Amino acid sequence: MGTPIKDVSIPDNAPKELLLSKHADYIGAYGSKKDDYEYVMTEYLRMNGIYWGLTAMDLMDELKRMNKEEVLVFVKQCQHESGGISCSVGHDPHLLCTLSAIQILTLYDAQDTIDCDKVIKWVQSLQQDDGSFYGDKWGEVDTRFSFCAVACLSLLGKLDSINVDKAVEFVVSCMNFDGGFGCRPGSESHSGQIYCCVGMLAITGQLHHINADLLGWWLCERQLPSGGLNGRPEKLPDVCYSWWVLASLKIINRLQWIDKNKLIEFILASQDEETGGFADRPGDMVDPFHTLFGLAGLSLLGNTSIKPVNPVYCMPEDTIRRVGIQLDLL
């Protein structure tokens, strides 16, 4: 007997239609509940959470419902003297929150809210001799940070302020025999890291380093009988991988290799019909993280009630065009 596949079953009464207005209401109300346990306990993710919520609203064409001035004041308060941006006031700056902040300001066409020159110098200072990036002053190296660095700088129009060749060299050194990428050289392939590395190579115009057929095969094998996608073998499906896996497949032009209808069914089944929002899988608690990536995944799958999403930046295509970024995908 082989090991049974880890998967979930979709209940017969699970949602089958996209509950767009419920999702807009859910995200619209989320930030107003500042005394909620969940809100208080996620302070360390605040900047990322604002990016998830605002991007979800923009993809639903509901950004106008959010308090722009309050958001911009918050982002400005989170910039440190070093130039880096933290996830909340009083926290240390990190590349993960800095990218979210730059994405937020780009959505609002408000990059002049902060000192962008300082951001650029700070990102520059985190690059190491081997081309890798520290996430912050504490020195952790991860390919996620390579993506954050180049995404930040490209949105600011300053990609040439780092050693791009060395940055690419490091990311390529993290490629594995299965075509995927890990967080450092020798680390196992993971869908989230693959998205970061593929996205980084797309921004720098270096996608030719990828073996698209080999990587595409690994990615499409992430689909389980339920239709959902997992992050690596032997793991349960999760709505967020509808973004990490699909975006990577879109960038390397292999999106047609998965069963789109089964995946759509899985994503829609993960909605909460009462509160709105998406969960990681059917029947679980919803949150803004999975709500954004559920909507973004459906956009990549062709749902026209959601704005087209850019597969590299996870922002609306019209925003990326406005900034003047043009990417040559495979």
XYZ file of C-alpha atoms in Angstrom, residues 147-318:
172
model
C 13.158 39.499 -4.797
C 12.152 42.223 -2.326
C 15.280 44.241 -3.094
C 14.921 44.201 -6.891
C 11.126 44.668 -6.744
C 11.536 47.726 -4.471
C 14.207 49.285 -6.611
C 12.420 48.594 -9.905
C 9.203 50.210 -8.587
C 11.343 53.230 -7.632
C 13.083 53.224 -11.051
C 16.517 52.617 -9.467
C 17.391 48.997 -10.237
C 20.837 50.125 -11.404
C 21.788 51.154 -7.845
C 22.770 47.568 -6.950
C 25.060 45.000 -8.566
C 22.358 43.275 -10.639
C 24.746 40.732 -12.201
C 25.895 39.488 -8.789
C 22.305 39.465 -7.503
C 21.274 37.259 -10.450
C 24.324 35.021 -9.963
C 23.284 34.349 -6.362
C 19.674 33.515 -7.247
C 20.775 31.185 -10.064
C 23.097 29.421 -7.565
C 19.948 28.504 -5.578
C 18.470 26.545 -8.507
C 18.025 22.809 -7.866
C 18.188 19.661 -10.019
C 14.357 19.633 -10.170
C 14.283 23.088 -11.785
C 13.023 24.769 -8.605
C 14.668 27.142 -6.137
C 15.282 27.187 -2.385
C 15.989 29.964 0.097
C 19.776 29.490 -0.154
C 22.110 27.289 -2.254
C 21.335 23.638 -1.459
C 17.947 24.316 0.169
C 14.941 22.306 -1.037
C 12.634 23.684 -3.712
C 9.532 25.435 -2.416
C 6.740 27.161 -4.358
C 7.103 30.435 -2.442
C 10.845 30.619 -3.046
C 10.334 29.665 -6.694
C 7.965 32.607 -7.143
C 10.545 34.948 -5.576
C 13.399 33.685 -7.757
C 11.369 33.555 -10.978
C 9.982 37.026 -10.245
C 13.457 38.359 -9.517
C 14.795 36.935 -12.799
C 11.794 38.401 -14.659
C 12.462 41.896 -13.264
C 16.164 41.689 -14.159
C 15.496 40.269 -17.648
C 17.286 36.979 -16.880
C 14.541 34.359 -17.329
C 16.720 32.461 -19.832
C 18.497 30.878 -16.827
C 15.338 28.870 -16.052
C 14.579 25.427 -17.470
C 10.893 26.242 -18.058
C 9.780 22.687 -18.893
C 11.510 21.137 -15.875
C 10.285 23.848 -13.498
C 6.811 23.856 -15.060
C 6.541 20.104 -14.463
C 7.513 20.467 -10.785
C 4.989 23.285 -10.340
C 2.079 21.529 -12.042
C 2.740 18.469 -9.864
C 1.725 20.675 -6.919
C -1.921 20.190 -7.931
C -3.793 17.653 -5.821
C -7.003 15.704 -6.615
C -9.051 18.391 -4.792
C -7.799 20.896 -7.386
C -5.811 22.877 -4.805
C -2.066 23.496 -4.986
C 0.532 22.800 -2.317
C 3.918 24.391 -1.631
C 5.969 21.199 -1.825
C 5.379 17.442 -1.971
C 3.401 15.751 0.843
C 1.781 19.006 2.037
C -1.888 20.006 2.145
C -3.250 22.368 -0.519
C -3.494 26.051 0.417
C -5.197 28.940 -1.391
C -2.041 31.090 -1.147
C -0.267 28.668 -3.509
C -2.917 29.563 -6.065
C -0.735 32.667 -6.259
C 2.854 31.437 -5.755
C 2.488 28.476 -8.146
C 0.197 30.111 -10.712
C 2.198 33.337 -10.934
C 5.384 31.321 -11.560
C 3.623 29.240 -14.238
C 2.304 32.431 -15.854
C 5.770 34.037 -15.927
C 7.315 30.938 -17.584
C 4.290 30.493 -19.897
C 3.185 27.085 -18.578
C -0.172 28.052 -16.993
C -1.993 25.672 -19.338
C -0.309 22.696 -17.642
C -2.708 22.625 -14.691
C -6.422 21.830 -14.451
C -7.788 25.380 -14.213
C -11.414 24.403 -13.559
C -10.504 22.161 -10.620
C -8.355 24.910 -9.107
C -11.122 27.507 -9.532
C -13.501 25.133 -7.729
C -11.021 24.770 -4.826
C -10.440 28.536 -4.494
C -14.176 29.357 -4.577
C -14.869 26.628 -1.989
C -12.472 28.402 0.400
C -14.697 31.500 0.657
C -16.814 32.239 3.736
C -20.374 32.875 2.539
C -21.331 34.732 5.727
C -18.378 37.013 6.483
C -16.659 37.207 3.098
C -12.934 36.555 2.733
C -10.935 33.475 1.747
C -9.359 30.863 4.024
C -6.338 28.649 3.342
C -8.733 25.780 2.522
C -12.485 25.085 2.690
C -13.989 25.441 6.163
C -11.089 27.295 7.817
C -10.953 30.872 9.164
C -10.583 33.634 6.583
C -7.860 36.307 6.644
C -6.657 39.182 4.394
C -3.546 37.223 3.252
C -5.536 34.367 1.701
C -8.198 36.790 0.466
C -5.663 38.677 -1.662
C -4.041 35.534 -3.039
C -7.389 33.864 -3.714
C -8.529 36.882 -5.733
C -5.146 37.238 -7.476
C -5.191 33.534 -8.380
C -8.679 33.840 -9.854
C -7.504 36.861 -11.855
C -4.634 34.808 -13.348
C -7.189 32.092 -14.160
C -9.154 34.582 -16.258
C -11.932 35.829 -13.966
C -12.955 39.108 -15.596
C -14.819 40.496 -12.563
C -11.369 41.016 -10.983
C -8.806 43.385 -12.552
C -5.909 41.726 -14.424
C -3.073 41.147 -11.935
C 0.633 41.425 -12.731
C 2.192 37.988 -12.026
C 5.532 39.432 -10.884
C 4.496 42.235 -8.512
C 1.055 40.985 -7.360
C -0.416 44.400 -8.149
C -2.992 45.435 -10.760
C -1.558 45.486 -14.297
C -2.812 49.056 -14.805
